[in-house]
Tab-separated table of C-alpha atoms in Angstrom:
chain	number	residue	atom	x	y	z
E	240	UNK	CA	12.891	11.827	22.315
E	241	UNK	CA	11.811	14.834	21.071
E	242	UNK	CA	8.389	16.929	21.816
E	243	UNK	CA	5.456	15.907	19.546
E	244	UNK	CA	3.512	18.652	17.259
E	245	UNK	CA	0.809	19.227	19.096
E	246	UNK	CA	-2.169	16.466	19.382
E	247	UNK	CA	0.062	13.381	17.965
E	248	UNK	CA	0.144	10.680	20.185
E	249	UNK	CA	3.336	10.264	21.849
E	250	UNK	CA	2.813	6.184	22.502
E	251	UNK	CA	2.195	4.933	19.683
E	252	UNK	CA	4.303	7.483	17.124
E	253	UNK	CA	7.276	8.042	18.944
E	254	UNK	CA	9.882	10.828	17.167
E	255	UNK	CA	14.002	11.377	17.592
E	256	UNK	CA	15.495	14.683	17.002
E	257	UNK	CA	19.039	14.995	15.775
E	258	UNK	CA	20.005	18.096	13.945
E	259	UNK	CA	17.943	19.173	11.207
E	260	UNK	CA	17.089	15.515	10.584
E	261	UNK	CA	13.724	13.598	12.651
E	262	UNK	CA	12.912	9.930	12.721
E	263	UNK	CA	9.536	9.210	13.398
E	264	UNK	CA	8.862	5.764	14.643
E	265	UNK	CA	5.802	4.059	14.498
E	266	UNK	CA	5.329	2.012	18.340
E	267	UNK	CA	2.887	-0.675	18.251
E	268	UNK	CA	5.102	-3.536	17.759
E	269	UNK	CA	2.529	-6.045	19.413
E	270	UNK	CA	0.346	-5.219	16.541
E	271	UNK	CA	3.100	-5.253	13.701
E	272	UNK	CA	2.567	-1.311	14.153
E	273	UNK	CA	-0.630	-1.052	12.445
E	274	UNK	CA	-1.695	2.431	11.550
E	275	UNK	CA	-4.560	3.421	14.307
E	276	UNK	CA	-6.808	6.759	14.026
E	277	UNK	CA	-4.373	8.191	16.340
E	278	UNK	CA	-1.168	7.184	14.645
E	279	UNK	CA	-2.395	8.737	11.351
E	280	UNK	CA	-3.700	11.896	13.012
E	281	UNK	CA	0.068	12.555	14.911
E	282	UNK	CA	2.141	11.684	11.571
E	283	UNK	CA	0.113	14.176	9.796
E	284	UNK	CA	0.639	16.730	12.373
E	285	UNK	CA	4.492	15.360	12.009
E	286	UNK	CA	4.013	15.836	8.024
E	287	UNK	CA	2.451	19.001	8.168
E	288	UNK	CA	4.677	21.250	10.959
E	289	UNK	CA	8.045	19.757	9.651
E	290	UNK	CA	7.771	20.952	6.167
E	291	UNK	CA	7.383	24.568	7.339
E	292	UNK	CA	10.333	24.133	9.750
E	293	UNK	CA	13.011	25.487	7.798
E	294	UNK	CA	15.538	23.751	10.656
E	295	UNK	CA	14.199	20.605	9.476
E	296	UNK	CA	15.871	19.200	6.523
E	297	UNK	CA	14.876	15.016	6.531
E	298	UNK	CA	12.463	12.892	7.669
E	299	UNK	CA	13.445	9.402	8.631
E	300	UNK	CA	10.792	6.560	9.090
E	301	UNK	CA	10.916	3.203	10.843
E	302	UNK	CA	9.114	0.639	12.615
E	303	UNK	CA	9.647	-0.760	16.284
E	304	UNK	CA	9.817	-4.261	16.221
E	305	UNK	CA	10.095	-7.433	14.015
E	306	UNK	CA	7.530	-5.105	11.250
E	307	UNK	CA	8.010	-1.749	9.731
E	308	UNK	CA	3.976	-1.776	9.151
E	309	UNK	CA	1.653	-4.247	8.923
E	310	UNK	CA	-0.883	-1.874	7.192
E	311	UNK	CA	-4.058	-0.091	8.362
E	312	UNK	CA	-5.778	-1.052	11.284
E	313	UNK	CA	-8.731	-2.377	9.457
E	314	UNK	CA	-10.021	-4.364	12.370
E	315	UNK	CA	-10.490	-1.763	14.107
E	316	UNK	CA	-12.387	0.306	11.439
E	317	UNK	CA	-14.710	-2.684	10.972
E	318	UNK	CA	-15.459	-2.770	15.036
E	319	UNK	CA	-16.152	0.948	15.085
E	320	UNK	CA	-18.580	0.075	11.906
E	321	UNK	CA	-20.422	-2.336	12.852
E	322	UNK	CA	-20.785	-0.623	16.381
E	323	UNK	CA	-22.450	2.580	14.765
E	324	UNK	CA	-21.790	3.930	10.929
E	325	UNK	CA	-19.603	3.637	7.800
E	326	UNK	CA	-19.022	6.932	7.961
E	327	UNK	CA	-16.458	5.890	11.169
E	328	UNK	CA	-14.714	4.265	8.423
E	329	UNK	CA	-14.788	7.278	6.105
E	330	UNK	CA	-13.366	9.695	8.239
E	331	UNK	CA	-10.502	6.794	8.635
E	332	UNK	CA	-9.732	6.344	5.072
E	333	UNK	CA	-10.172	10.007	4.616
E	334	UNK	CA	-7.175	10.666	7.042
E	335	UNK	CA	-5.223	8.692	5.733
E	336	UNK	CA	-5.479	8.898	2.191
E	337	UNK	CA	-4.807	12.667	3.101
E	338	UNK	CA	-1.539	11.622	5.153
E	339	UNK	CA	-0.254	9.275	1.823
E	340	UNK	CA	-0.903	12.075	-0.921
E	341	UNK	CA	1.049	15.111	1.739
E	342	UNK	CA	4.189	11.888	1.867
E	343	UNK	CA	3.674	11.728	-2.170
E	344	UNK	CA	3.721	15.582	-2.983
E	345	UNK	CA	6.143	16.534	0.172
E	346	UNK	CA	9.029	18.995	-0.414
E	347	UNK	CA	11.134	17.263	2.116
E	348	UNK	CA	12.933	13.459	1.315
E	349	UNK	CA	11.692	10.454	3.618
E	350	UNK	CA	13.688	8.026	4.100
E	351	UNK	CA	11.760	5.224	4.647
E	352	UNK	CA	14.055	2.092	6.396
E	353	UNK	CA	11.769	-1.115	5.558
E	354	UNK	CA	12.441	-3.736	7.568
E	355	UNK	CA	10.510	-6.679	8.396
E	356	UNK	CA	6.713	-6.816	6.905
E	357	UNK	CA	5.440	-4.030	4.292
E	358	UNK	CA	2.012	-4.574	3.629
E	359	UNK	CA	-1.237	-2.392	3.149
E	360	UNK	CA	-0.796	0.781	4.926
E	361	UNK	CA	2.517	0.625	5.619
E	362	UNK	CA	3.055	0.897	2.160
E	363	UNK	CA	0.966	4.153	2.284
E	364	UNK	CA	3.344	6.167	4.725
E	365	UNK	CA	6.226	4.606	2.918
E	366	UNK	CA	6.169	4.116	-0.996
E	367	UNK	CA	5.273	7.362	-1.722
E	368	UNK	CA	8.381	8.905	-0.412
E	369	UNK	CA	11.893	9.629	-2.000
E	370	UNK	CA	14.103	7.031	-0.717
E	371	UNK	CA	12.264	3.549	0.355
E	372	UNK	CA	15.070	1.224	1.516
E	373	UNK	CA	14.745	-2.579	1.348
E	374	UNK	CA	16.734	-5.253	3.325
E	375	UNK	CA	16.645	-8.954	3.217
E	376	UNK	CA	13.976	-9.232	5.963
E	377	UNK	CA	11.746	-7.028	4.074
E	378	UNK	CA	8.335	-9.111	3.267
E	379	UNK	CA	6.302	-7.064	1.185
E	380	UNK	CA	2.328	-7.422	-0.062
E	381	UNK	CA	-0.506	-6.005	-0.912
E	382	UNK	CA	-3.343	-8.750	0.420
E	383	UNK	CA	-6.470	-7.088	-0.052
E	384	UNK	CA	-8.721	-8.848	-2.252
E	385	UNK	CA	-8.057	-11.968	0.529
E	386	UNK	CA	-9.738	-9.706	3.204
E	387	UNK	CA	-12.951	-8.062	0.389
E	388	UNK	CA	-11.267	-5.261	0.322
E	389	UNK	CA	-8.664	-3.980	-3.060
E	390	UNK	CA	-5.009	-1.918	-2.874
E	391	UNK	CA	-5.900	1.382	-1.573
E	392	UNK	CA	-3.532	3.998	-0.403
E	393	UNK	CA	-2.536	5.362	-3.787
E	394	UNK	CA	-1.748	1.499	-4.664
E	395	UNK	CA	-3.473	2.163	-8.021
E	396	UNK	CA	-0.618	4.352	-8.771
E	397	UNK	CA	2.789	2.868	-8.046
E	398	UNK	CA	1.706	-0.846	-8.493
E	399	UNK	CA	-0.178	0.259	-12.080
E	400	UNK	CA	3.869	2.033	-12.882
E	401	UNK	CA	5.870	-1.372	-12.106
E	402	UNK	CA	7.031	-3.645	-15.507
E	403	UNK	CA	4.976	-4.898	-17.744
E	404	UNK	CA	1.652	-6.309	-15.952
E	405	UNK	CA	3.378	-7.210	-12.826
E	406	UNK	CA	1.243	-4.591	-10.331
E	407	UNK	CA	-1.498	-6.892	-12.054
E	408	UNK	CA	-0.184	-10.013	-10.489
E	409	UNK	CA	1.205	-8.270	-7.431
E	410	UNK	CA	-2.191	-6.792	-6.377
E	411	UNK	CA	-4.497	-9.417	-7.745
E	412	UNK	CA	-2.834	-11.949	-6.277
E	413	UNK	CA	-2.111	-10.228	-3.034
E	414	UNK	CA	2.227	-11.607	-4.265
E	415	UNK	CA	4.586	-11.453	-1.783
E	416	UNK	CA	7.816	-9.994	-2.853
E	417	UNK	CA	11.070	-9.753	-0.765
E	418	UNK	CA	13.434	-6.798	-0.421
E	419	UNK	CA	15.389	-7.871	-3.795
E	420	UNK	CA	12.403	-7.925	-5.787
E	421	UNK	CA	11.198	-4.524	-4.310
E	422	UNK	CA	14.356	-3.259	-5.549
E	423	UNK	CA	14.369	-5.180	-8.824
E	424	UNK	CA	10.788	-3.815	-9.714
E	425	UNK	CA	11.130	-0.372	-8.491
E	426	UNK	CA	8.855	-0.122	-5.559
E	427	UNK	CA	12.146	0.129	-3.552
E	428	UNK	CA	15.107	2.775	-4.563
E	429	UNK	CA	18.058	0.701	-2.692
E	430	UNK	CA	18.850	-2.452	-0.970
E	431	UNK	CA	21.217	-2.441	2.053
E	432	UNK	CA	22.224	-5.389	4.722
E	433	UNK	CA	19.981	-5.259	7.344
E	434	UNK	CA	23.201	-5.118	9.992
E	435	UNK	CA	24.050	-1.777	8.062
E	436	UNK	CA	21.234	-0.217	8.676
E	437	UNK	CA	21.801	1.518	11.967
E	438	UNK	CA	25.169	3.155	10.369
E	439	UNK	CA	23.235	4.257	7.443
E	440	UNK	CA	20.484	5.818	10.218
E	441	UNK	CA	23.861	7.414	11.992
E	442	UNK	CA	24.977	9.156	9.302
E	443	UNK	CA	21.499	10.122	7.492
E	444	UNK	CA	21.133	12.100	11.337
E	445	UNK	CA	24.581	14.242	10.500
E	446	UNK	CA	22.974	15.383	7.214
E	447	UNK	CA	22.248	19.000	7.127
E	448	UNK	CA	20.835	19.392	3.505
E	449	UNK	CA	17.475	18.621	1.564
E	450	UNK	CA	19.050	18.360	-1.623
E	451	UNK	CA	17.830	14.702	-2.683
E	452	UNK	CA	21.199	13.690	-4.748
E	453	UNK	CA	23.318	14.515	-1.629
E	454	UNK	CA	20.667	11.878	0.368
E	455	UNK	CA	21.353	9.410	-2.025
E	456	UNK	CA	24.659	9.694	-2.385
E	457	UNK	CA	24.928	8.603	1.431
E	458	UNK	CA	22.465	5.982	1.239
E	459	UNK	CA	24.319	4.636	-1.824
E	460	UNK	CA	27.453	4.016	0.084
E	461	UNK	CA	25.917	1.402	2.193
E	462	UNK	CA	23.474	-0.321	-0.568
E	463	UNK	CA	24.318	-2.814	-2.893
E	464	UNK	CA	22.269	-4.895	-6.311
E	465	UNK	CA	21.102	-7.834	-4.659
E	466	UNK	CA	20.521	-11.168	-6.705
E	467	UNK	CA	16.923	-12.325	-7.546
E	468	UNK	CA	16.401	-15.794	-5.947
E	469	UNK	CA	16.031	-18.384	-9.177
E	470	UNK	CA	12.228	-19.076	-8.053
E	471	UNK	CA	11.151	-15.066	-7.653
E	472	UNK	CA	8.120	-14.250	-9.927
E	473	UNK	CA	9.809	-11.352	-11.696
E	474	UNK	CA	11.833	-14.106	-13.600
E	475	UNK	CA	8.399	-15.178	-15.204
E	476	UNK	CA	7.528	-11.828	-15.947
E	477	UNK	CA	6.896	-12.488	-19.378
E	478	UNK	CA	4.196	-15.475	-18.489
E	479	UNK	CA	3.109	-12.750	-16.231
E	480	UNK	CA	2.450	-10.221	-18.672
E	481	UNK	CA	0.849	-12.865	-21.470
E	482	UNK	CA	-1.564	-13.476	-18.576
E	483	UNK	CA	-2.147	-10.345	-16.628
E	484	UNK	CA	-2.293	-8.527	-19.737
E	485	UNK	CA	-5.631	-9.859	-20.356
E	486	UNK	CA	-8.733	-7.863	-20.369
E	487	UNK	CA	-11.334	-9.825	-17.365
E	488	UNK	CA	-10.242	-11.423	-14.424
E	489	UNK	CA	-11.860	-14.959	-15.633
E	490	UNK	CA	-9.414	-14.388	-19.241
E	491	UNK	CA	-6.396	-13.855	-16.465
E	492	UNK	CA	-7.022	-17.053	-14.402
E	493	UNK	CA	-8.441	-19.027	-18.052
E	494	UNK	CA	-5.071	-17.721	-19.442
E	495	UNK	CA	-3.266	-19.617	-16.437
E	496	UNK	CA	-5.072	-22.574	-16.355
E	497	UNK	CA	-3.698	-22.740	-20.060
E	498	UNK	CA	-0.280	-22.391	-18.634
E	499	UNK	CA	-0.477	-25.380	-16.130
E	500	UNK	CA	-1.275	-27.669	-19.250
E	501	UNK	CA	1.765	-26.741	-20.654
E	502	UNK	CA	3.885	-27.367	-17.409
E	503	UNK	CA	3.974	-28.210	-13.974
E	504	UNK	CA	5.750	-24.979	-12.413
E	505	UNK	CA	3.963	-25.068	-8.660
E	506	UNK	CA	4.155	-21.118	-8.917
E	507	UNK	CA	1.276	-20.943	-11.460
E	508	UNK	CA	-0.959	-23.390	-9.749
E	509	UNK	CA	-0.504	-21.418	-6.330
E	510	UNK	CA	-1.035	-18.326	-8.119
E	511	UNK	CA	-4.669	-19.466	-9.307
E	512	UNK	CA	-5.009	-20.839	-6.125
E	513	UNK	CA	-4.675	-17.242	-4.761
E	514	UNK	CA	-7.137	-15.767	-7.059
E	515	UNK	CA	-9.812	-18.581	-6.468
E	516	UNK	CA	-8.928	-17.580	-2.652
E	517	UNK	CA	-9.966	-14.333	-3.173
E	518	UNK	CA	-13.284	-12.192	-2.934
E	519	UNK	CA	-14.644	-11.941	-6.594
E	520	UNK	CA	-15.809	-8.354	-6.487
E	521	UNK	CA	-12.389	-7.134	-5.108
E	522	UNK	CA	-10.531	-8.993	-7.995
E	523	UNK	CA	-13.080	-7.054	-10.284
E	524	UNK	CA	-12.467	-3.582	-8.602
E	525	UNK	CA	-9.030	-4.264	-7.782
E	526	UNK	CA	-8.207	-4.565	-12.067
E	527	UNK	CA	-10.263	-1.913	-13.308
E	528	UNK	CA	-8.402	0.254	-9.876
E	529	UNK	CA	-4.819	-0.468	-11.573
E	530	UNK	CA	-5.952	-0.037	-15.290
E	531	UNK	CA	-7.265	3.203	-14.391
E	532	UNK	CA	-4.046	4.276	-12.479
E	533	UNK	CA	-1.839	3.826	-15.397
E	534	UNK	CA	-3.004	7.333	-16.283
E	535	UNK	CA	-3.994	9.181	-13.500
E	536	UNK	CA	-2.125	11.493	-10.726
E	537	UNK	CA	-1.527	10.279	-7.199
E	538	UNK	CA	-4.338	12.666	-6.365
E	539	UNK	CA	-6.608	11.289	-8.998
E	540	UNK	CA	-6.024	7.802	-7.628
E	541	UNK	CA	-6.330	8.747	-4.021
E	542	UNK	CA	-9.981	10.348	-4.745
E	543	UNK	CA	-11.055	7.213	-6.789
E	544	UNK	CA	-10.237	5.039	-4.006
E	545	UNK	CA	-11.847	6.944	-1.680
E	546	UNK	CA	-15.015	6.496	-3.435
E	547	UNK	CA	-14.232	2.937	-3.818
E	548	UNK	CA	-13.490	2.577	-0.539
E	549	UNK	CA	-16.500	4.445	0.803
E	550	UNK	CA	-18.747	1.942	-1.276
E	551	UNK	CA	-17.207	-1.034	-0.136
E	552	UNK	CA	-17.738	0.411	3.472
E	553	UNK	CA	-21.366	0.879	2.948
E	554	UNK	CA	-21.647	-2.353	1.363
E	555	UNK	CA	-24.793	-1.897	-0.704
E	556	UNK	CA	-23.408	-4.968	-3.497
E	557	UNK	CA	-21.488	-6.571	-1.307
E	558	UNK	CA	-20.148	-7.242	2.302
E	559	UNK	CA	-17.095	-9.168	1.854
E	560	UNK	CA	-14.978	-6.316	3.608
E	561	UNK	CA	-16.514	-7.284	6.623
E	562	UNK	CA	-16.566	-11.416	6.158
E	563	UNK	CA	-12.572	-11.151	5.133
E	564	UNK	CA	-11.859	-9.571	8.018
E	565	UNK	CA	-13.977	-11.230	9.918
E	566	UNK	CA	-12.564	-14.610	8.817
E	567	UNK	CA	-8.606	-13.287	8.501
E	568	UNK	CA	-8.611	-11.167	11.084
E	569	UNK	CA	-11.197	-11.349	14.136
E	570	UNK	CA	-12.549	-15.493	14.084
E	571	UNK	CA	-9.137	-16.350	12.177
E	572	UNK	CA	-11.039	-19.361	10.687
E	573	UNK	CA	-9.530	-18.428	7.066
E	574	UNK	CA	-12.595	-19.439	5.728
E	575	UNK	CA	-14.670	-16.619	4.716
E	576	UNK	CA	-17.493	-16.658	2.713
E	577	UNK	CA	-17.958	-14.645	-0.146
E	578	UNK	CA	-20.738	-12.538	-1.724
E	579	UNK	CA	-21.365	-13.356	-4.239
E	580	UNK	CA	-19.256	-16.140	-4.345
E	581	UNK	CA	-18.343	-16.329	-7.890
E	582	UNK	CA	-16.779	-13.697	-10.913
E	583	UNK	CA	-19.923	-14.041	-13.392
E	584	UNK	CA	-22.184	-13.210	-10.001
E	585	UNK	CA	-20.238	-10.204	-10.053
E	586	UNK	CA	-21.882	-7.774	-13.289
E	587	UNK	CA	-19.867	-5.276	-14.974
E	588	UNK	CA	-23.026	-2.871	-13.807
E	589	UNK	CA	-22.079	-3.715	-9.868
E	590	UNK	CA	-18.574	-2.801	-10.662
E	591	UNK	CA	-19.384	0.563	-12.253
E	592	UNK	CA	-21.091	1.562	-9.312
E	593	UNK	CA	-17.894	0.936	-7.027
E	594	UNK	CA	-16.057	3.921	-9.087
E	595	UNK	CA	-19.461	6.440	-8.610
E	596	UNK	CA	-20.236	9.205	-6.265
E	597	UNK	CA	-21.496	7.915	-2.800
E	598	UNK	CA	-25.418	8.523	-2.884
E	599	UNK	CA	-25.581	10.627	0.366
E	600	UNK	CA	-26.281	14.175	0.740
E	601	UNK	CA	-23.635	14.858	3.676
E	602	UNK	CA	-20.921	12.439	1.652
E	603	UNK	CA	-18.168	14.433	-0.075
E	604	UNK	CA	-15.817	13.400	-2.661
E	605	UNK	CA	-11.908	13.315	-0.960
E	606	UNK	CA	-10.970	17.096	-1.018
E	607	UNK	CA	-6.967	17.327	-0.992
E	608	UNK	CA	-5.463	20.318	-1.118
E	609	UNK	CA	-3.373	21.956	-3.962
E	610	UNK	CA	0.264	20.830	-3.525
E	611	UNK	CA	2.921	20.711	-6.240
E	612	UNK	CA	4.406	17.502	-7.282
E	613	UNK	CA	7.844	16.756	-6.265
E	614	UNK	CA	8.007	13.675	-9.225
E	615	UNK	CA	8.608	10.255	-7.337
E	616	UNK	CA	9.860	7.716	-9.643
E	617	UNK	CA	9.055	4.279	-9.676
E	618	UNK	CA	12.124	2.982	-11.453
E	619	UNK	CA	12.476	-0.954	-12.482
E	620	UNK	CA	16.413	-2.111	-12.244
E	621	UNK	CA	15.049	-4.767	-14.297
């Protein structure tokens, strides 16, 4: 193992030198390596001395474990809440919305190797980068609005750039998508047999080059176009875009309901099932979050979020943050009881005030740093 930048926590971020190339592996495989304080805190360390180390030429990242990244560690953030201030949370989110813009606008390509789960935060430190490699164990989702909470970590961005109105459906419905639809839709760049992936690790550690087409040249030679199974919801992406396409979150689940008259496929009925699931105000946010990051920079996303995020913390409409994890993640009852508990409770006023400046004299707006965009493509093989 190699020595650590200074300050990142050597148990839980673990990193391998080999040449110019350095795989940093996230270590908490009892918690599907959920992103702690301390985890974000050494990768940006990792982030930051690496791209001024002209002997380092690519950045490998992988998971220990059955999960590449289960997401955030938001139970956590709601203990250290609840024990004394949002603002514990804000300094979180803050961190790591930081860490997921310096991954989107780095001069360096990550390789990201996703096996296993994908979800929340995991698809921060991952997305964002060059090459994002899928395998058929990857298990992908964005399940948010299930905990009160909406798809954060530049989410607005890449899910508001995938076909049609499928990042929509994907983060509305907190969808989970496999590795083949990852790579179908774009949120993945290849697709290689999860038994290949250690020889594709070997041989990304020989490299001794930046230069992005030479990386994908190698990573080509082990991937492949994998098949779409026949039930995957990409293959009713045009029912998805007649109903995601709509302007409200009650005309998106009305529009479905008109669908089920008109047949009896199980994957609409779950699908409305999902939303019905979900906490109201985060389907409201979570829509007008994606609509907005159709046209917005990773860095304008990022500092909406953050605002969102902030609000949601301080919950001054509503506290479903806290009752979704309490219910998914702490009592694990699955039951969790929203406020308000249904979409016309939740005003078009209330949801305005999600997207404003935190009322707070010693709040600041997210302040990232001028960085030049290296152009990260989300690219459907659709």
């Amino acid at each position: 193992m190699a020595s650590l930048p200074p300050g990142a926590d050597s148990d839980q971020l673990l990193i391998e030198a080999n040449g110019s190339t350095r795989t940093l592996i996230l270590n908490r495989p009892k918690q599907l390596n959920a992103l702690s304080s301390s985890m974000i805190m050494g990768l940006l360390r990792c982030f930051t001395a690496y791209e001024k180390d002209d002997g380092v030429k690519v950045l490998i990242m992988k998971g220990k474990g059955r999960a590449f990244c289960a997401g955030g560690d938001v139970a956590a953030v709601v203990r250290d809440i609840n024990n004394d201030t949002w603002k514990y949370g804000a300094d979180f989110f803050r961190n790591e919305f930081l860490l997921n813009y310096i991954i989107a606008t780095y001069s360096k390509p990550q390789v990201s190797l996703l096996a296993g789960i994908v979800m929340g935060g995991g698809a921060g430190v991952s997305l964002h980068g060059r090459f994002r490699v899928a395998t058929e164990n990857t298990f992908f989702a964005m399940p948010e609005t299930a905990l009160g909470l909406f798809p954060d970590i530049g989410a607005s961005y890449f899910l508001s750039r995938l076909p049609g109105f499928y990042g929509e459906y994907v983060a509305l419905a907190g969808a989970r998508l496999d590795g083949a639809e990852m790579h179908a839709c774009g949120l993945a760049t290849h697709f290689v047999q999860l038994n290949r992936l250690p020889l594709l690790e070997e041989s990304l550690k020989k490299v001794d080059t930046s230069n992005p087409f030479a990386l994908c040249g190698i990573i080509d030679q082990f991937s492949h176009q994998p098949s779409l199974k026949e039930n995957s919801s990409l293959n009713r992406l045009e029912m998805i875009n007649k109903c995601f396409s709509k302007r409200t979150v009650e005309e998106i689940i009305y529009a479905l309901e008109q669908e089920t008259s008109n047949s009896a496929d199980e994957w609409v009925a779950a699908t409305i099932q999902s939303l019905k699931k979900a906490s109201p105000t985060s389907l409201k946010i979570s829509l007008r979050s994606i609509r907005e990051g159709r046209t917005q920079t990773i860095g304008e996303c990022l500092r909406r979020e953050y605002r969102m995020v902030c609000h949601v913390m301080r919950g001054d409409f509503s506290r479903d943050f806290f009752e979704g994890c309490r219910a998914i993640l702490l009592d694990k009852d699955r039951n969790p009881k929203w406020m308000p508990p249904r979409l016309e409770q939740v005003h078009d006023a209330a949801v305005e005030q999600y997207f404003s400046r935190i009322n707070d004299p010693q709040w600041e707006d997210l302040n990232l740093p001028a960085r030049r965009s290296h152009g990260r493509n989300v690219e459907s093989k659709l």
